[in-house]
Amino acid sequence: MTVGALARDRPFDLNLPTYSAPAVTLPRLTYHMARTHTVTVHHRQTGRIYTVEVPEDRYILQTAESQGVELPFACRNGACTTCAVRLLEGEVDQPEAMGLSPDLREQGYALLCVSYPRSNIQAETQDEDEVYELQFGRYFGKGKVRRGLPLDED
Ligand code: FES
């Protein structure tokens, strides 16, 4: 016997009370489709070039990963600079990029983990520690610290 035939032979009669709910007017839903930009990343360490489509309201790194692209990262919070790239073309919005000085942002560096695309983008990954050196290198190797501790007293 099929399920349909079973249902016909034994109709459900649950004797449940009926309720009448007051009419509810639901707010009109508006679906917003964010603009999408083409982001091309030249991965200098592997020599590969990746192109992904990234909506304006999505982080570039996360969106690239969702499209099967593996790019450098560590903290995912805009702090460590592992995901830093140099923008060759285009603009990003990166209000949470606390690991990047205003100077380096001006020079076109961006942290992909917290960057939203604002146009089509061409970018290249940094050399290891490039951003770190640019940002902090001037503070190191300039003092009296020499090999062997304790520090000299002169
Ligand atoms: S992964 Fe650390 S700053 Fe982006």
Coordinates of C-alpha atoms and ligand atoms in Angstrom, one line a residue:
M1 CA 0.0 0.0 0.0
T2 CA 1.4 3.4 -0.9
V3 CA 1.5 6.3 1.5
G4 CA -1.0 8.2 -0.5
A5 CA -3.5 5.3 -0.4
L6 CA -2.9 4.9 3.3
A7 CA -3.6 8.6 3.9
R8 CA -6.8 8.3 1.8
D9 CA -8.1 5.3 3.8
R10 CA -7.2 6.8 7.2
P11 CA -7.5 10.5 7.0
F12 CA -6.0 12.4 9.9
D13 CA -8.5 13.6 12.4
L14 CA -6.5 14.9 15.4
N15 CA -9.4 16.9 16.9
L16 CA -7.1 19.8 17.6
P17 CA -8.7 23.1 18.6
T18 CA -8.5 25.8 16.1
Y19 CA -7.1 29.2 16.8
S20 CA -7.6 32.4 15.1
A21 CA -4.7 34.7 15.4
P22 CA -5.0 38.4 14.9
A23 CA -3.7 39.6 11.6
V24 CA -0.1 40.7 11.7
T25 CA 1.5 43.0 9.2
L26 CA 5.0 42.0 8.6
P27 CA 7.6 44.7 7.8
R28 CA 8.4 44.8 4.2
L29 CA 11.7 43.0 3.6
T30 CA 14.2 44.7 1.3
Y31 CA 17.0 42.6 0.0
H32 CA 20.2 44.4 -0.5
M33 CA 22.7 43.0 -2.9
A34 CA 26.1 44.5 -2.2
R35 CA 28.1 45.6 -5.2
T36 CA 30.8 43.1 -6.0
H37 CA 34.4 43.9 -7.1
T38 CA 37.1 41.8 -8.8
V39 CA 40.1 41.3 -6.6
T40 CA 43.3 39.9 -8.1
V41 CA 46.0 38.9 -5.7
H42 CA 49.6 38.1 -7.0
H43 CA 50.9 35.6 -4.4
R44 CA 54.6 36.4 -4.7
Q45 CA 55.7 33.5 -2.6
T46 CA 54.0 30.9 -4.8
G47 CA 54.0 32.7 -8.1
R48 CA 50.3 32.2 -8.5
I49 CA 47.7 34.8 -9.3
Y50 CA 44.2 34.5 -7.9
T51 CA 41.1 36.4 -9.0
V52 CA 38.0 36.4 -6.8
E53 CA 34.7 38.3 -6.7
V54 CA 34.2 40.0 -3.4
P55 CA 31.1 41.9 -2.3
E56 CA 31.6 45.3 -0.7
D57 CA 30.3 44.1 2.6
R58 CA 32.7 41.1 2.9
Y59 CA 36.3 40.8 4.0
I60 CA 38.6 40.0 1.1
L61 CA 40.5 37.2 2.9
Q62 CA 37.4 35.4 4.1
T63 CA 35.7 35.6 0.7
A64 CA 38.8 34.4 -1.1
E65 CA 39.0 31.4 1.2
S66 CA 35.3 30.6 0.6
Q67 CA 36.2 30.5 -3.1
G68 CA 39.1 28.0 -2.5
V69 CA 42.0 30.5 -2.5
E70 CA 44.6 30.1 0.2
L71 CA 46.4 33.3 1.2
P72 CA 48.7 34.1 4.1
F73 CA 47.0 34.9 7.4
A74 CA 47.5 34.4 11.2
C75 CA 45.3 36.5 13.6
R76 CA 42.4 37.4 11.3
N77 CA 41.9 40.5 13.4
G78 CA 44.0 43.2 11.7
A79 CA 46.8 42.9 14.2
C80 CA 49.6 40.7 13.0
T81 CA 50.2 41.9 9.4
T82 CA 50.7 38.4 8.0
C83 CA 47.9 39.0 5.5
A84 CA 49.3 42.4 4.4
V85 CA 49.4 43.2 0.7
R86 CA 50.5 46.2 -1.3
L87 CA 47.8 47.6 -3.5
L88 CA 48.9 48.1 -7.1
E89 CA 45.5 49.4 -8.1
G90 CA 42.2 50.0 -6.4
E91 CA 40.9 51.0 -3.0
V92 CA 39.9 49.2 0.2
D93 CA 38.2 50.2 3.4
Q94 CA 40.0 48.8 6.4
P95 CA 38.8 50.6 9.5
E96 CA 39.8 47.7 11.8
A97 CA 43.4 47.4 10.5
M98 CA 45.0 48.3 13.8
G99 CA 48.3 46.6 12.8
L100 CA 48.9 49.0 10.0
S101 CA 50.2 52.6 10.6
P102 CA 48.4 55.4 8.8
D103 CA 51.7 55.9 6.9
L104 CA 51.7 52.4 5.5
R105 CA 48.0 52.7 4.6
E106 CA 48.9 55.9 2.7
Q107 CA 51.7 53.9 0.9
G108 CA 49.0 51.4 -0.3
Y109 CA 49.4 48.6 2.2
A110 CA 46.3 46.8 3.3
L111 CA 45.4 43.9 5.6
L112 CA 43.2 41.5 3.6
C113 CA 41.6 39.9 6.8
V114 CA 39.9 43.2 7.6
S115 CA 39.6 44.9 4.2
Y116 CA 36.4 45.6 2.2
P117 CA 36.9 46.2 -1.5
R118 CA 35.8 49.6 -2.7
S119 CA 36.8 49.1 -6.4
N120 CA 38.4 46.4 -8.5
I121 CA 41.7 45.6 -7.0
Q122 CA 45.2 44.4 -8.0
A123 CA 47.4 43.5 -5.1
E124 CA 50.5 41.6 -4.3
T125 CA 51.4 39.7 -1.1
Q126 CA 54.3 41.2 0.9
D127 CA 57.7 39.6 1.5
E128 CA 57.9 38.0 4.8
D129 CA 58.3 40.7 7.5
E130 CA 58.2 43.5 4.9
V131 CA 55.4 45.4 6.6
Y132 CA 56.9 44.7 10.1
E133 CA 60.2 46.1 9.0
L134 CA 58.7 49.2 7.4
Q135 CA 56.6 49.8 10.5
F136 CA 59.1 49.0 13.3
G137 CA 62.5 48.5 11.7
R138 CA 63.7 52.0 12.4
Y139 CA 63.3 51.3 16.1
F140 CA 65.5 48.3 16.2
G141 CA 69.3 48.0 15.9
K142 CA 69.8 51.6 16.8
G143 CA 70.5 51.2 20.6
K144 CA 73.3 50.0 22.6
V145 CA 72.2 46.5 22.8
R146 CA 75.0 44.1 21.9
R147 CA 75.5 40.5 21.8
G148 CA 75.8 39.1 25.3
L149 CA 73.9 40.3 28.4
P150 CA 73.9 42.2 30.7
L151 CA 74.0 45.5 28.8
D152 CA 77.2 47.5 28.8
E153 CA 77.3 50.4 31.2
D154 CA 78.7 53.2 29.1
Ligands
FES1 S1 45.8 37.9 9.6 FE1 46.7 39.1 11.1 S2 46.5 41.1 10.3 FE2 45.4 39.9 8.9

